[in-house]
């Protein structure tokens, strides 16, 4: 049994999607980020960095894993699924996983902060992060032109990148001119395990669209977190 400590964020959904795809039994433990539950001592014993997601493997002497990418690798290696066993295949999956961890996630995260939450609108900064997010999307689109998935068969690399790309509108970045990325996005969205994973837990606001009252309330709450000095980049992980 896996305990999943999480919240309804792209990084949180990476791990719930993987657990659903792998068919592993897990217990969902949802943390209230706005209330700071991820900073409480009990959770800091699991992740000293105070971020979600994290897992505890009860079948492995309560072994704890934090950082979303590390959780994905652990689960893939535990089950022998969603990542090849051969050296080159494994490396390819890890390369595209690290592409998300080092690029897609941080750039879209900063786009979210400055486009949605920061109390002052700074056009040059917004353009910087939205532009870099779009550039990374083009890299994905080019890769997917000749590949059904990012690294051979469907893998944790696809799960990690998809969990962020699906929220592109929330970052203010469109993908209408990226047909291969759109094909991949829609194909993964249709997977039953993915549909279950993004509901574990369900988001308070639909990050795939914009303009409704719930989105406005969510942005205002997040803005207050920024104004009081709590890092949004930290709490969206």
PDB file of N, CA and C in Angstrom, residues 40-99:
ATOM      1  N   UNK A  40       3.840  21.496   8.176  1.00  0.00           N
ATOM      2  CA  UNK A  40       3.691  20.995   9.541  1.00  0.00           C
ATOM      3  C   UNK A  40       4.742  19.925   9.841  1.00  0.00           C
ATOM      4  N   UNK A  41       5.165  19.811  11.095  1.00  0.00           N
ATOM      5  CA  UNK A  41       6.236  18.867  11.452  1.00  0.00           C
ATOM      6  C   UNK A  41       5.983  17.437  11.005  1.00  0.00           C
ATOM      7  N   UNK A  42       4.752  16.968  11.080  1.00  0.00           N
ATOM      8  CA  UNK A  42       4.473  15.587  10.699  1.00  0.00           C
ATOM      9  C   UNK A  42       4.811  15.337   9.233  1.00  0.00           C
ATOM     10  N   UNK A  43       4.471  16.294   8.381  1.00  0.00           N
ATOM     11  CA  UNK A  43       4.780  16.111   6.960  1.00  0.00           C
ATOM     12  C   UNK A  43       6.259  16.348   6.670  1.00  0.00           C
ATOM     13  N   UNK A  44       6.895  17.225   7.407  1.00  0.00           N
ATOM     14  CA  UNK A  44       8.317  17.499   7.187  1.00  0.00           C
ATOM     15  C   UNK A  44       9.185  16.285   7.487  1.00  0.00           C
ATOM     16  N   UNK A  45       8.681  15.342   8.266  1.00  0.00           N
ATOM     17  CA  UNK A  45       9.431  14.101   8.470  1.00  0.00           C
ATOM     18  C   UNK A  45       9.411  13.237   7.210  1.00  0.00           C
ATOM     19  N   UNK A  46       8.440  13.471   6.339  1.00  0.00           N
ATOM     20  CA  UNK A  46       8.343  12.744   5.075  1.00  0.00           C
ATOM     21  C   UNK A  46       9.075  13.496   3.973  1.00  0.00           C
ATOM     22  N   UNK A  47       8.854  14.791   3.898  1.00  0.00           N
ATOM     23  CA  UNK A  47       9.575  15.647   2.952  1.00  0.00           C
ATOM     24  C   UNK A  47      10.103  16.856   3.688  1.00  0.00           C
ATOM     25  N   UNK A  48      11.398  16.890   3.989  1.00  0.00           N
ATOM     26  CA  UNK A  48      11.969  18.023   4.731  1.00  0.00           C
ATOM     27  C   UNK A  48      11.810  19.351   4.009  1.00  0.00           C
ATOM     28  N   UNK A  49      11.546  19.298   2.684  1.00  0.00           N
ATOM     29  CA  UNK A  49      11.388  20.526   1.903  1.00  0.00           C
ATOM     30  C   UNK A  49       9.973  21.075   1.958  1.00  0.00           C
ATOM     31  N   UNK A  50       9.051  20.343   2.559  1.00  0.00           N
ATOM     32  CA  UNK A  50       7.702  20.859   2.756  1.00  0.00           C
ATOM     33  C   UNK A  50       6.924  21.111   1.485  1.00  0.00           C
ATOM     34  N   UNK A  51       7.010  20.181   0.546  1.00  0.00           N
ATOM     35  CA  UNK A  51       6.265  20.306  -0.702  1.00  0.00           C
ATOM     36  C   UNK A  51       5.553  18.990  -1.010  1.00  0.00           C
ATOM     37  N   UNK A  52       4.487  19.110  -1.782  1.00  0.00           N
ATOM     38  CA  UNK A  52       3.829  17.903  -2.292  1.00  0.00           C
ATOM     39  C   UNK A  52       4.270  17.715  -3.727  1.00  0.00           C
ATOM     40  N   UNK A  53       4.179  16.496  -4.260  1.00  0.00           N
ATOM     41  CA  UNK A  53       3.705  15.276  -3.625  1.00  0.00           C
ATOM     42  C   UNK A  53       4.833  14.531  -2.923  1.00  0.00           C
ATOM     43  N   UNK A  54       4.432  13.586  -2.096  1.00  0.00           N
ATOM     44  CA  UNK A  54       5.364  12.647  -1.487  1.00  0.00           C
ATOM     45  C   UNK A  54       4.609  11.340  -1.292  1.00  0.00           C
ATOM     46  N   UNK A  55       5.352  10.255  -1.244  1.00  0.00           N
ATOM     47  CA  UNK A  55       4.732   8.957  -1.015  1.00  0.00           C
ATOM     48  C   UNK A  55       5.447   8.241   0.116  1.00  0.00           C
ATOM     49  N   UNK A  56       4.712   7.342   0.763  1.00  0.00           N
ATOM     50  CA  UNK A  56       5.283   6.442   1.750  1.00  0.00           C
ATOM     51  C   UNK A  56       4.876   5.031   1.350  1.00  0.00           C
ATOM     52  N   UNK A  57       5.860   4.180   1.130  1.00  0.00           N
ATOM     53  CA  UNK A  57       5.602   2.800   0.725  1.00  0.00           C
ATOM     54  C   UNK A  57       5.523   1.931   1.980  1.00  0.00           C
ATOM     55  N   UNK A  58       4.316   1.580   2.362  1.00  0.00           N
ATOM     56  CA  UNK A  58       4.108   0.811   3.587  1.00  0.00           C
ATOM     57  C   UNK A  58       4.643  -0.614   3.462  1.00  0.00           C
ATOM     58  N   UNK A  59       4.810  -1.094   2.237  1.00  0.00           N
ATOM     59  CA  UNK A  59       5.336  -2.445   2.025  1.00  0.00           C
ATOM     60  C   UNK A  59       6.861  -2.479   2.055  1.00  0.00           C
ATOM     61  N   UNK A  60       7.487  -1.318   2.163  1.00  0.00           N
ATOM     62  CA  UNK A  60       8.951  -1.241   2.162  1.00  0.00           C
ATOM     63  C   UNK A  60       9.435  -0.509   3.414  1.00  0.00           C
ATOM     64  N   UNK A  61       8.944  -0.973   4.556  1.00  0.00           N
ATOM     65  CA  UNK A  61       9.354  -0.397   5.847  1.00  0.00           C
ATOM     66  C   UNK A  61       9.076   1.098   5.923  1.00  0.00           C
ATOM     67  N   UNK A  62       7.918   1.501   5.383  1.00  0.00           N
ATOM     68  CA  UNK A  62       7.484   2.906   5.425  1.00  0.00           C
ATOM     69  C   UNK A  62       8.514   3.833   4.767  1.00  0.00           C
ATOM     70  N   UNK A  63       9.055   3.389   3.655  1.00  0.00           N
ATOM     71  CA  UNK A  63      10.056   4.184   2.940  1.00  0.00           C
ATOM     72  C   UNK A  63       9.388   5.391   2.297  1.00  0.00           C
ATOM     73  N   UNK A  64       9.938   6.582   2.554  1.00  0.00           N
ATOM     74  CA  UNK A  64       9.372   7.826   2.042  1.00  0.00           C
ATOM     75  C   UNK A  64      10.147   8.314   0.828  1.00  0.00           C
ATOM     76  N   UNK A  65       9.416   8.844  -0.143  1.00  0.00           N
ATOM     77  CA  UNK A  65      10.015   9.420  -1.348  1.00  0.00           C
ATOM     78  C   UNK A  65       9.371  10.773  -1.582  1.00  0.00           C
ATOM     79  N   UNK A  66      10.200  11.797  -1.750  1.00  0.00           N
ATOM     80  CA  UNK A  66       9.660  13.107  -2.106  1.00  0.00           C
ATOM     81  C   UNK A  66      10.261  13.574  -3.423  1.00  0.00           C
ATOM     82  N   UNK A  67       9.710  14.660  -3.966  1.00  0.00           N
ATOM     83  CA  UNK A  67       9.938  15.175  -5.314  1.00  0.00           C
ATOM     84  C   UNK A  67       9.168  14.314  -6.322  1.00  0.00           C
ATOM     85  N   UNK A  68       8.367  14.980  -7.133  1.00  0.00           N
ATOM     86  CA  UNK A  68       7.456  14.260  -8.025  1.00  0.00           C
ATOM     87  C   UNK A  68       8.194  13.340  -8.994  1.00  0.00           C
ATOM     88  N   UNK A  69       9.297  13.805  -9.566  1.00  0.00           N
ATOM     89  CA  UNK A  69      10.048  12.962 -10.484  1.00  0.00           C
ATOM     90  C   UNK A  69      10.611  11.736  -9.797  1.00  0.00           C
ATOM     91  N   UNK A  70      11.117  11.920  -8.590  1.00  0.00           N
ATOM     92  CA  UNK A  70      11.649  10.784  -7.833  1.00  0.00           C
ATOM     93  C   UNK A  70      10.546   9.789  -7.495  1.00  0.00           C
ATOM     94  N   UNK A  71       9.362  10.282  -7.192  1.00  0.00           N
ATOM     95  CA  UNK A  71       8.225   9.385  -6.925  1.00  0.00           C
ATOM     96  C   UNK A  71       7.899   8.553  -8.167  1.00  0.00           C
ATOM     97  N   UNK A  72       7.894   9.203  -9.340  1.00  0.00           N
ATOM     98  CA  UNK A  72       7.584   8.479 -10.568  1.00  0.00           C
ATOM     99  C   UNK A  72       8.619   7.396 -10.848  1.00  0.00           C
ATOM    100  N   UNK A  73       9.887   7.723 -10.689  1.00  0.00           N
ATOM    101  CA  UNK A  73      10.946   6.747 -10.933  1.00  0.00           C
ATOM    102  C   UNK A  73      10.822   5.586  -9.949  1.00  0.00           C
ATOM    103  N   UNK A  74      10.579   5.886  -8.690  1.00  0.00           N
ATOM    104  CA  UNK A  74      10.461   4.840  -7.674  1.00  0.00           C
ATOM    105  C   UNK A  74       9.329   3.874  -8.017  1.00  0.00           C
ATOM    106  N   UNK A  75       8.185   4.424  -8.392  1.00  0.00           N
ATOM    107  CA  UNK A  75       7.031   3.584  -8.687  1.00  0.00           C
ATOM    108  C   UNK A  75       7.254   2.753  -9.947  1.00  0.00           C
ATOM    109  N   UNK A  76       7.874   3.355 -10.956  1.00  0.00           N
ATOM    110  CA  UNK A  76       8.165   2.618 -12.188  1.00  0.00           C
ATOM    111  C   UNK A  76       9.128   1.470 -11.921  1.00  0.00           C
ATOM    112  N   UNK A  77      10.159   1.740 -11.132  1.00  0.00           N
ATOM    113  CA  UNK A  77      11.140   0.696 -10.837  1.00  0.00           C
ATOM    114  C   UNK A  77      10.572  -0.370  -9.896  1.00  0.00           C
ATOM    115  N   UNK A  78       9.691   0.037  -9.021  1.00  0.00           N
ATOM    116  CA  UNK A  78       9.071  -0.919  -8.098  1.00  0.00           C
ATOM    117  C   UNK A  78       8.238  -1.944  -8.857  1.00  0.00           C
ATOM    118  N   UNK A  79       7.567  -1.492  -9.906  1.00  0.00           N
ATOM    119  CA  UNK A  79       6.631  -2.352 -10.629  1.00  0.00           C
ATOM    120  C   UNK A  79       7.193  -2.910 -11.925  1.00  0.00           C
ATOM    121  N   UNK A  80       8.277  -2.325 -12.419  1.00  0.00           N
ATOM    122  CA  UNK A  80       8.799  -2.740 -13.715  1.00  0.00           C
ATOM    123  C   UNK A  80       7.923  -2.288 -14.872  1.00  0.00           C
ATOM    124  N   UNK A  81       7.184  -1.208 -14.674  1.00  0.00           N
ATOM    125  CA  UNK A  81       6.279  -0.679 -15.693  1.00  0.00           C
ATOM    126  C   UNK A  81       6.548   0.806 -15.928  1.00  0.00           C
ATOM    127  N   UNK A  82       6.116   1.272 -17.092  1.00  0.00           N
ATOM    128  CA  UNK A  82       6.195   2.693 -17.475  1.00  0.00           C
ATOM    129  C   UNK A  82       7.624   3.216 -17.632  1.00  0.00           C
ATOM    130  N   UNK A  83       8.588   2.308 -17.659  1.00  0.00           N
ATOM    131  CA  UNK A  83       9.974   2.668 -17.951  1.00  0.00           C
ATOM    132  C   UNK A  83      10.721   1.409 -18.377  1.00  0.00           C
ATOM    133  N   UNK A  84      11.423   1.452 -19.518  1.00  0.00           N
ATOM    134  CA  UNK A  84      12.136   0.256 -19.979  1.00  0.00           C
ATOM    135  C   UNK A  84      13.241  -0.153 -19.016  1.00  0.00           C
ATOM    136  N   UNK A  85      13.605  -1.416 -19.090  1.00  0.00           N
ATOM    137  CA  UNK A  85      14.680  -1.942 -18.239  1.00  0.00           C
ATOM    138  C   UNK A  85      16.046  -1.766 -18.882  1.00  0.00           C
ATOM    139  N   UNK A  86      16.090  -1.670 -20.228  1.00  0.00           N
ATOM    140  CA  UNK A  86      17.387  -1.548 -20.890  1.00  0.00           C
ATOM    141  C   UNK A  86      17.973  -0.152 -20.689  1.00  0.00           C
ATOM    142  N   UNK A  87      19.285  -0.062 -20.727  1.00  0.00           N
ATOM    143  CA  UNK A  87      19.979   1.180 -20.377  1.00  0.00           C
ATOM    144  C   UNK A  87      19.575   2.349 -21.270  1.00  0.00           C
ATOM    145  N   UNK A  88      19.553   2.145 -22.579  1.00  0.00           N
ATOM    146  CA  UNK A  88      19.226   3.244 -23.493  1.00  0.00           C
ATOM    147  C   UNK A  88      17.767   3.663 -23.359  1.00  0.00           C
ATOM    148  N   UNK A  89      16.885   2.688 -23.270  1.00  0.00           N
ATOM    149  CA  UNK A  89      15.468   3.019 -23.130  1.00  0.00           C
ATOM    150  C   UNK A  89      15.181   3.762 -21.840  1.00  0.00           C
ATOM    151  N   UNK A  90      15.810   3.302 -20.760  1.00  0.00           N
ATOM    152  CA  UNK A  90      15.634   3.968 -19.469  1.00  0.00           C
ATOM    153  C   UNK A  90      16.168   5.393 -19.527  1.00  0.00           C
ATOM    154  N   UNK A  91      17.327   5.551 -20.141  1.00  0.00           N
ATOM    155  CA  UNK A  91      17.916   6.887 -20.251  1.00  0.00           C
ATOM    156  C   UNK A  91      17.006   7.826 -21.031  1.00  0.00           C
ATOM    157  N   UNK A  92      16.405   7.327 -22.105  1.00  0.00           N
ATOM    158  CA  UNK A  92      15.534   8.179 -22.912  1.00  0.00           C
ATOM    159  C   UNK A  92      14.334   8.664 -22.105  1.00  0.00           C
ATOM    160  N   UNK A  93      13.743   7.771 -21.329  1.00  0.00           N
ATOM    161  CA  UNK A  93      12.625   8.176 -20.472  1.00  0.00           C
ATOM    162  C   UNK A  93      13.079   9.216 -19.461  1.00  0.00           C
ATOM    163  N   UNK A  94      14.235   8.994 -18.851  1.00  0.00           N
ATOM    164  CA  UNK A  94      14.714   9.930 -17.839  1.00  0.00           C
ATOM    165  C   UNK A  94      15.065  11.285 -18.450  1.00  0.00           C
ATOM    166  N   UNK A  95      15.567  11.287 -19.686  1.00  0.00           N
ATOM    167  CA  UNK A  95      15.868  12.567 -20.335  1.00  0.00           C
ATOM    168  C   UNK A  95      14.616  13.421 -20.489  1.00  0.00           C
ATOM    169  N   UNK A  96      13.527  12.800 -20.976  1.00  0.00           N
ATOM    170  CA  UNK A  96      12.299  13.560 -21.165  1.00  0.00           C
ATOM    171  C   UNK A  96      11.594  13.863 -19.847  1.00  0.00           C
ATOM    172  N   UNK A  97      11.808  13.029 -18.846  1.00  0.00           N
ATOM    173  CA  UNK A  97      11.313  13.359 -17.512  1.00  0.00           C
ATOM    174  C   UNK A  97      12.040  14.588 -16.974  1.00  0.00           C
ATOM    175  N   UNK A  98      13.371  14.622 -17.115  1.00  0.00           N
ATOM    176  CA  UNK A  98      14.139  15.765 -16.633  1.00  0.00           C
ATOM    177  C   UNK A  98      13.841  17.030 -17.440  1.00  0.00           C
ATOM    178  N   UNK A  99      13.481  16.867 -18.708  1.00  0.00           N
ATOM    179  CA  UNK A  99      13.037  18.002 -19.519  1.00  0.00           C
ATOM    180  C   UNK A  99      11.845  18.686 -18.862  1.00  0.00           C
TER     181      UNK A  99
END
